[in-house]
XYZ file of C-alpha atoms in Angstrom:
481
model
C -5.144 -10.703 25.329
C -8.425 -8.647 24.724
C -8.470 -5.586 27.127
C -11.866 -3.840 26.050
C -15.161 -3.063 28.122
C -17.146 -6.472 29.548
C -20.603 -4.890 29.645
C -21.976 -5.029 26.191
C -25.088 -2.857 26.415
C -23.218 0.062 28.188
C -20.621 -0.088 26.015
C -22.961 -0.009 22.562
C -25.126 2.871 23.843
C -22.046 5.115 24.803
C -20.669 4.094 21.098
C -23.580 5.018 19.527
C -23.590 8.598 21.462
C -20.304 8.964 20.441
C -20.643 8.098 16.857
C -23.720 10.888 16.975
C -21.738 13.944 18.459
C -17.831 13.321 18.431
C -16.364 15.349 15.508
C -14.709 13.492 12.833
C -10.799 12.456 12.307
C -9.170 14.258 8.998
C -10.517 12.613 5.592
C -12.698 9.807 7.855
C -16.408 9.654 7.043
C -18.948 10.533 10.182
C -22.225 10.601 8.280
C -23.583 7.961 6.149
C -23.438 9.350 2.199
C -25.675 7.921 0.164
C -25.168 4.887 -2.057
C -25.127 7.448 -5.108
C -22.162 9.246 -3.091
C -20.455 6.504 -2.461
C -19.761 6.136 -5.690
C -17.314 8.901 -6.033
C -15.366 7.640 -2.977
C -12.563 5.210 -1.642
C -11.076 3.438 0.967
C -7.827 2.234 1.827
C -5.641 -0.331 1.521
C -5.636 -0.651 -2.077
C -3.531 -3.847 -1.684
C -1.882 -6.413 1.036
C 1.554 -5.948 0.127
C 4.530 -3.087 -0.173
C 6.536 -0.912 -2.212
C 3.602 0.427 -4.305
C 4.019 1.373 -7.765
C 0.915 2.914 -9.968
C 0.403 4.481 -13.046
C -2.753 5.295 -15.053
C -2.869 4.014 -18.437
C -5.133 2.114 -21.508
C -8.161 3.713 -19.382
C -6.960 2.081 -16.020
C -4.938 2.039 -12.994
C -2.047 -0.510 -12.681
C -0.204 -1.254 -9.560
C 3.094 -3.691 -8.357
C 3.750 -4.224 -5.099
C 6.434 -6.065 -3.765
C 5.757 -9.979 -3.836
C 9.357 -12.086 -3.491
C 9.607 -14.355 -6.286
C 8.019 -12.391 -8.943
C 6.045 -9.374 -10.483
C 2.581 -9.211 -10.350
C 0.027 -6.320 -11.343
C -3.010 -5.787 -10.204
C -4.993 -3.035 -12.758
C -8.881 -1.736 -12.726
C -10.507 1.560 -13.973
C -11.533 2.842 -10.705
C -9.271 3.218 -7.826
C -11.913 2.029 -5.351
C -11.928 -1.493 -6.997
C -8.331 -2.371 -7.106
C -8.247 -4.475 -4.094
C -10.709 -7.115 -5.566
C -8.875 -6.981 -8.936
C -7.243 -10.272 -9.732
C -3.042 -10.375 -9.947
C -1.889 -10.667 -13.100
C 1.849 -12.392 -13.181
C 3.741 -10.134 -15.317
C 7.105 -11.706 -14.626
C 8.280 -14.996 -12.672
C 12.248 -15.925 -14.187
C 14.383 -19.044 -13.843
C 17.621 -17.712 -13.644
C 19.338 -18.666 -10.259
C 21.531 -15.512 -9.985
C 18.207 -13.140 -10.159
C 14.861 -15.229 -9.380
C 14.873 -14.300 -5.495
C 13.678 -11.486 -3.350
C 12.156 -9.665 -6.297
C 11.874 -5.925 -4.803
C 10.290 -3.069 -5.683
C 8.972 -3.195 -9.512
C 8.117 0.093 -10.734
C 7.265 0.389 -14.763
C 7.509 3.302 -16.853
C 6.397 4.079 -20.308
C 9.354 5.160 -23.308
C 8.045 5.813 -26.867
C 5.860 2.390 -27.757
C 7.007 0.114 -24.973
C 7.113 -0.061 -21.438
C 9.890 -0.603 -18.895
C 9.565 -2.643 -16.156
C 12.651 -1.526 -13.344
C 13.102 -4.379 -9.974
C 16.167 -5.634 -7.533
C 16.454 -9.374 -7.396
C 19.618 -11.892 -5.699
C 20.090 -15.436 -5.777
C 19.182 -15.298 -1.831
C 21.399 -13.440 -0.501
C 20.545 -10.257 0.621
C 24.044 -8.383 -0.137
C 23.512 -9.538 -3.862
C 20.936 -7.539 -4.458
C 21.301 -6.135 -8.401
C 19.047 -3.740 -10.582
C 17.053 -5.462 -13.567
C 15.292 -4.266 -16.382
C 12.365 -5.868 -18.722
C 10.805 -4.579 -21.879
C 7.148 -4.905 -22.747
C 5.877 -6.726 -26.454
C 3.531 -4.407 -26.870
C 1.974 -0.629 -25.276
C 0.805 -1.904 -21.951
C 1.955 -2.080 -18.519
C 0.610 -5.412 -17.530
C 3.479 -6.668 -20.943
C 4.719 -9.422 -21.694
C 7.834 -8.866 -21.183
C 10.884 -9.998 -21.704
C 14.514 -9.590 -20.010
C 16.575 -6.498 -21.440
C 19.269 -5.811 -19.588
C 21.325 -5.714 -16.090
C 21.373 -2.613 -14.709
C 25.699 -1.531 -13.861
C 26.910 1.952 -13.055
C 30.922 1.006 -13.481
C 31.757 2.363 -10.633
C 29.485 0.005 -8.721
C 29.958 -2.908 -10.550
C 29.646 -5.316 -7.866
C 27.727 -3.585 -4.915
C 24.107 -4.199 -3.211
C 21.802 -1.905 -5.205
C 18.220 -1.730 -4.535
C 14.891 0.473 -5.693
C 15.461 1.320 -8.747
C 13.908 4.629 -9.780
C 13.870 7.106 -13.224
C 14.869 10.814 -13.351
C 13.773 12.185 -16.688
C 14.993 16.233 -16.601
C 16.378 18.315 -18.819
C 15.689 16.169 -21.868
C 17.929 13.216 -20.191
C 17.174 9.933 -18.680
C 18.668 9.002 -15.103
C 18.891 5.747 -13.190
C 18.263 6.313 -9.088
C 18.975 4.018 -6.783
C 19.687 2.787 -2.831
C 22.646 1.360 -2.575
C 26.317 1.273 -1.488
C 28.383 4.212 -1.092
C 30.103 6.420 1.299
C 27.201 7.735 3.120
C 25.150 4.287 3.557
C 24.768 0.812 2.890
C 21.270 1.686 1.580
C 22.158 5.204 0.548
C 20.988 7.188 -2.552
C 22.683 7.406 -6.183
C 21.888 9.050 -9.355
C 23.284 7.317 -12.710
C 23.113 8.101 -16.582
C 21.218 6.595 -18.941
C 22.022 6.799 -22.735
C 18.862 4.834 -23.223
C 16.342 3.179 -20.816
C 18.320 -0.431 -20.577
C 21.710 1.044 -20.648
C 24.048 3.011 -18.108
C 26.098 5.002 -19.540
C 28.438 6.471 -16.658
C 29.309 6.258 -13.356
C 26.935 6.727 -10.114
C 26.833 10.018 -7.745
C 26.510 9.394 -4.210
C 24.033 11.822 -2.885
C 24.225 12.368 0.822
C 20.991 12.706 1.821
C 19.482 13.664 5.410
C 17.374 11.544 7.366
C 15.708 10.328 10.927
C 17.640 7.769 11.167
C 21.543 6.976 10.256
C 20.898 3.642 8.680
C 18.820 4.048 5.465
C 18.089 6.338 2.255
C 15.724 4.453 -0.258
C 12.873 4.525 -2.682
C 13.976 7.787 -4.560
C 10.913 8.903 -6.396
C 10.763 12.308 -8.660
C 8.476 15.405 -9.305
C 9.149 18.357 -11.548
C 6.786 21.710 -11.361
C 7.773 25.282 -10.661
C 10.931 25.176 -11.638
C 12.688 22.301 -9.697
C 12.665 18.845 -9.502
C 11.954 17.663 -6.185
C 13.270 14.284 -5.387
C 11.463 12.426 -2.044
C 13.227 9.281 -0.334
C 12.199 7.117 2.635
C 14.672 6.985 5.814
C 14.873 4.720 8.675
C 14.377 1.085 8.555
C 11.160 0.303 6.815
C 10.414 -2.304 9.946
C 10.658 0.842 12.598
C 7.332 2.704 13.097
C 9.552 6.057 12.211
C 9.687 5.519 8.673
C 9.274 8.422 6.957
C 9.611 10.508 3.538
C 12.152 13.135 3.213
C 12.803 15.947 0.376
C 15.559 17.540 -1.925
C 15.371 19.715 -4.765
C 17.495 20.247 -7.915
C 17.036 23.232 -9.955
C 15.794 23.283 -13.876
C 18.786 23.311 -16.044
C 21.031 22.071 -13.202
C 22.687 18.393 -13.868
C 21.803 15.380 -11.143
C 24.836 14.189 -11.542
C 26.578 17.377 -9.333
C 25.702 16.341 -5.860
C 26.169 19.878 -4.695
C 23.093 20.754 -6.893
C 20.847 19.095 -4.387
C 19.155 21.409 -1.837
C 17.976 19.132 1.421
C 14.647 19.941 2.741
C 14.783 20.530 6.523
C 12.674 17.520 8.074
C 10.510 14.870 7.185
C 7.413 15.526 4.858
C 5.407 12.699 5.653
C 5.856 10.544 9.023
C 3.805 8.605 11.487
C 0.469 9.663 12.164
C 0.021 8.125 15.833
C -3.342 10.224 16.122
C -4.668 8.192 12.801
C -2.925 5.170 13.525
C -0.766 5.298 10.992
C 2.580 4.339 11.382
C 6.472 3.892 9.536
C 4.400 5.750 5.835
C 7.089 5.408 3.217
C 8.438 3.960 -0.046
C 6.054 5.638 -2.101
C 5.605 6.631 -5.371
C 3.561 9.283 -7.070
C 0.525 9.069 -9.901
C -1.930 11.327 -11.803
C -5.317 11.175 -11.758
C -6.961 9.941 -14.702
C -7.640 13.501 -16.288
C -4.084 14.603 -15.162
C -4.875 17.600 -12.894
C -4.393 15.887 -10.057
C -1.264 14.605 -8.119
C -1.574 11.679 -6.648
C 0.390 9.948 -3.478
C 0.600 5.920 -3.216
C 2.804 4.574 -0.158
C 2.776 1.749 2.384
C 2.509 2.031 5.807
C 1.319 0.027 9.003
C -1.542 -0.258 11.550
C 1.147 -1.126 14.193
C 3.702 0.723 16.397
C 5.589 -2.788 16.711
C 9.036 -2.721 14.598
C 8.119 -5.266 12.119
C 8.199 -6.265 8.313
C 4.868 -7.453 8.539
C 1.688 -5.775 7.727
C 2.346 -2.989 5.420
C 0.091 -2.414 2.953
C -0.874 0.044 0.245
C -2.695 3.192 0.662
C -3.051 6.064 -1.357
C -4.238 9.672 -1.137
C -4.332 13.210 -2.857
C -1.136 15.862 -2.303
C -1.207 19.564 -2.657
C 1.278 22.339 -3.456
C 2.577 24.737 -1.253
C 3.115 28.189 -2.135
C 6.874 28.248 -2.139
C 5.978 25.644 -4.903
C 7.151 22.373 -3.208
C 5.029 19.417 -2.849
C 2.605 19.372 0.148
C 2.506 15.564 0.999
C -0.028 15.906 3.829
C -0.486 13.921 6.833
C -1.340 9.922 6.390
C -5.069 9.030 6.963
C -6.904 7.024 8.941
C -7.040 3.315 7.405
C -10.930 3.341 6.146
C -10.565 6.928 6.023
C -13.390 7.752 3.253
C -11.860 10.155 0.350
C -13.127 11.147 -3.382
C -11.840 9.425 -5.760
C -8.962 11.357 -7.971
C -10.621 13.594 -10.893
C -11.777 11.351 -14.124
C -11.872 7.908 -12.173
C -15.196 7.012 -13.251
C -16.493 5.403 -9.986
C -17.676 2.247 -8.449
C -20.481 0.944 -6.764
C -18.746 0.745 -3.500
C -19.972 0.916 -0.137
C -19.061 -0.360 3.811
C -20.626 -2.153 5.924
C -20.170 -0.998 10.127
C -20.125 -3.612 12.500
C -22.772 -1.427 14.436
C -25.199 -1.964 11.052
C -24.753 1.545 9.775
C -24.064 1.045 6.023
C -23.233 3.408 2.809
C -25.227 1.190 0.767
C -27.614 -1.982 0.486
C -25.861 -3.551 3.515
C -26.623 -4.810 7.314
C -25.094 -6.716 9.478
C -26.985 -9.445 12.228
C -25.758 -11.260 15.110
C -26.709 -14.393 17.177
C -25.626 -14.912 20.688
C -23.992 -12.216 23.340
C -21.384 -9.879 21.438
C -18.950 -7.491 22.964
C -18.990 -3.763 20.974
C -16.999 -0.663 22.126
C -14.397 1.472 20.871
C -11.890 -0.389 22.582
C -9.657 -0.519 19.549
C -9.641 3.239 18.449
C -7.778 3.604 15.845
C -7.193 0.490 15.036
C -10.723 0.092 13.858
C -13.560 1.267 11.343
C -15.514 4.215 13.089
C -13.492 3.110 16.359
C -15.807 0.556 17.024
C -16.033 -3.290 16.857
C -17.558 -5.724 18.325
C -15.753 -9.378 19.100
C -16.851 -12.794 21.002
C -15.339 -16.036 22.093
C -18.328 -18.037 22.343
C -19.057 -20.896 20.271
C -21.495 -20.950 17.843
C -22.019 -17.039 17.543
C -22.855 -15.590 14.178
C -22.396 -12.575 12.446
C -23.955 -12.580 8.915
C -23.969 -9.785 6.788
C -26.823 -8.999 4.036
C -25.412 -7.532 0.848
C -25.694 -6.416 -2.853
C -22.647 -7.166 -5.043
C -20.053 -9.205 -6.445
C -17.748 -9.610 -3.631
C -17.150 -8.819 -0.429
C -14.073 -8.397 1.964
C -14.191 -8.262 5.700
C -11.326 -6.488 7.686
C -10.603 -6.123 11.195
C -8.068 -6.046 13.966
C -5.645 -9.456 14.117
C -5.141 -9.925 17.914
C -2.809 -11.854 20.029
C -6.131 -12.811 21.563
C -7.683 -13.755 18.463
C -9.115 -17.183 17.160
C -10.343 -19.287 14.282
C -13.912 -18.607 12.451
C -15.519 -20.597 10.161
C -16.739 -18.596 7.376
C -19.672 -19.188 4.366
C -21.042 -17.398 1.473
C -24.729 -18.057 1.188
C -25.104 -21.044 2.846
C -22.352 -22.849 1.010
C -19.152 -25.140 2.774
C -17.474 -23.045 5.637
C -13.816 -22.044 5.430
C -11.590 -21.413 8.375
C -9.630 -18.186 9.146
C -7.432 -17.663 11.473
C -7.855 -14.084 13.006
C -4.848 -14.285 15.132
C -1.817 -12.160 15.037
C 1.908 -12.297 16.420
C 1.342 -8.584 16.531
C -1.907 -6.912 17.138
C -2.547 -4.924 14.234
C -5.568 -3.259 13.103
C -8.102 -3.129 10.495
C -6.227 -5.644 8.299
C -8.298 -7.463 5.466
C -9.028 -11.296 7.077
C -11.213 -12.683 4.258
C -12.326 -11.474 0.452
C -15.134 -14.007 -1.052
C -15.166 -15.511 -4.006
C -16.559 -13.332 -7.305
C -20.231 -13.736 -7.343
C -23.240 -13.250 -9.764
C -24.342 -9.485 -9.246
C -26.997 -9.753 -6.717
C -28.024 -9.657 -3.288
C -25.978 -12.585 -0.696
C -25.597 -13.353 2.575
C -22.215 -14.103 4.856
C -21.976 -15.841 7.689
C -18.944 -15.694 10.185
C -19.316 -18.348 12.773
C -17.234 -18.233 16.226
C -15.965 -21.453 16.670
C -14.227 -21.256 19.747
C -11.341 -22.784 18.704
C -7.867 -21.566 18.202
C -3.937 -21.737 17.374
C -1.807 -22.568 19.880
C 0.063 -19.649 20.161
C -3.218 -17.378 20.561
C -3.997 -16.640 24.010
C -7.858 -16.539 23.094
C -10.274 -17.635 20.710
C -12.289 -13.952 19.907
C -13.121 -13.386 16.522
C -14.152 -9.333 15.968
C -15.954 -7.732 13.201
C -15.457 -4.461 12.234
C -15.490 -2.999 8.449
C -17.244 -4.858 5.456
C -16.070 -3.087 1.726
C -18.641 -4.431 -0.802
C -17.718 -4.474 -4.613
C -20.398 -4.185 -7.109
C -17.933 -4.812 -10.264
């Protein structure tokens, strides 16, 4: 159930004062930019699902996340537009021993062709193996076709997940989470004689972490002469999943496990402050013009220990001056940022449930609304507003293509019926096992570049495992592509 403020004119007024003179979180937004600003900027998620993966390439971003029963990619030019671009399915497979609980695709780019790394079973957890496809052509989004299984000898027939590739010292390198003397999920380094082939046994490395049970999602950076290797520990359902650092020296080989320096403590943890919570399995990009380093990671708008939920965000990193990476603290979901150098912009902008807007937007209601910043965190600007009543609206005016509305799923929550100019309502369902916050409920239909109007309608119905029928309405993200 709902436990936020009752009297809805009280509550606005001391949300507008506090929108006027509170001070703003790290990286969020307090002042309306311009439509011409918001071009340059973002928001997060990027994507619904896990286990990012991005590169830049061809003159756009492409990204995998984690979907189950096979790969897709989702690519755009502009950052800020990649969670309205359309999946593409770069790999689905009929084999029985490998077709299930596709994990974790990450791609990377050898002479002419691209290589497409992912764990699969036959639905059993424990069988978990490494896979490998090869593009037809020079792009990421393929086809591609099957190349190889992926075996150190020494781990012939052991759970193996996460697949990840070391390039140093002119050599290729397979890492991975799985079995060895440390962990179940703990990390190993492999040879590579080419990028389908392993060519030697694995090296356990015995990595520290938060938490005893898990090592995973290796991921590499070389500057300043080391190559720093960052890994997720603890369960990726606890809220306490985090990213954790070693090092390995230029000229040194991966394959000595000694040659690994641990980094004392996490580098990138829960942000309870931001509402942020269990940031890991991550990977790193550049920005378009390559000066920039780039960090994409899931995390969750929930302290609850669950699978659910995680989705894709992404933000800049830094360099400290001892010449390690500088991974920052996670943002605030909706946090505004600038786009990464050479990502040629989009035409962008939110929508606040309060009617403040970055663009050609605003927001109307019909009937008696709650509003308040009852959700924190949880929401855009702190500030919603919800309402149980049948037959209330909330229609927002705006110029684009599409639009997507996010807000907090509730154990409270109910069913709205929701239409795009006028046209045949569908039904959402804004509840939630687990209240979570500023999660994306609905994304329209593409639609001719131009001005619309949506209309979410309380209908005072809802599931019967809801306690409550509220619908709320927080952040609109408009897309102009």
């Amino acid at each position: 159930m709902r436990t936020r403020p009752r009297t809805a004119l009280v509550t606005a007024l001391l949300a507008l004062l506090v929108g006027l003179v509170c001070a703003p979180q790290a990286g969020a937004a307090r002042q309306a930019p311009a439509a011409a600003a918001a071009s340059s900027t973002f928001r997060n998620p990027l994507n619904t699902g896990p286990d990012p993966f991005m590169a830049y390439a061809n003159g756009a971003y492409h990204l995998t996340t984690t979907q189950g029963d096979s790969i897709k990619m989702w690519r755009s030019p502009s950052l800020a537009t990649l969670l309205d671009a359309d999946p593409i399915t770069v790999w689905t497979d009929t084999d029985t021993t490998r077709n299930q609980h596709i994990w974790a695709p990450e791609f990377y780019r050898s002479g002419n062709r691209w290589y497409l790394y992912y764990t699969a079973d036959d639905g059993t957890d424990d069988h978990h193996r490494l896979y490998v496809l090869e593009s037809e052509r020079d792009d990421p989004a393929g086809p591609y076709h099957f190349k190889a299984k992926l075996v150190p000898p020494n781990h012939a027939n052991d759970f193996a997940i996460d697949p990840g590739i070391l390039q140093v010292n002119g050599r290729l390198y397979l890492a991975y989470s799985g079995i060895n003397a440390y962990q179940h999920n703990g990390l190993n380094i492999a040879p590579l004689s080419n990028p389908w082939t392993v060519s030697g046994n694995a090296t356990a490395i015995n990595a520290a972490g938060g938490c005893p049970e898990v090592r995973e999602g290796p991921e590499f950076l070389n500057r300043n002469g080391r190559t720093w290797m960052t890994y997720s520990a603890c369960d990726t359902g606890k809220p306490d999943y985090q990213v954790w650092m070693m090092s390995l020296a230029n000229g040194a080989d991966p394959l000595v496990a000694g040659n690994w320096t641990q980094h004392a403590g996490p580098v990138f943890s829960r942000a309870d402050d931001h509402g942020v919570f269990g940031p890991g399995h991550h990977a790193f990009f550049k920005s378009p013009d390559g000066t920039q380093d780039w960090l994409i990671y899931h995390a969750k708008t929930t302290s609850t220990n669950t699978y659910t939920n995680r989705t894709t965000r992404a933000q800049k990193i830094s360099w400290n001056a001892d010449g390690s990476p500088n991974l920052g603290v996670p943002l605030a979901m909706g946090a505004t940022q600038d786009l990464p150098s050479g990502d040629p912009g989009s035409g962008n902008y939110w929508i606040n449930d309060d009617g403040r807007s970055s663009g050609a937007g605003t927001v109307a209601y019909t009937g008696t609304w709650n509003s308040g910043t009852g959700c924190a965190t949880q929401c855009f600007w702190s500030d919603d507003h919800w309402s149980d009543q049948a037959g209330n609206t909330a229609t927002y005016t705006f110029t684009g293509t599409r639009i997507a509305l996010l807000s907090v799923r509730d154990t409270g929550n109910g069913i709205a019926a929701i239409s795009v100019d006028g046209g045949p309502e569908q039904r959402v369902d804004y509840y939630n096992a687990i209240r979570t916050g500023e999660t994306l409920q609905y994304l329209s239909p593409r639609l001719s570049n131009g001005k619309h109007t949506l209309r979410v309608r309380v209908t005072g119905e809802r599931n019967g495992s809801s306690g409550a029928s509220f619908v709320s309405v927080d952040r609109a993200e408009v897309y102009t592509d």
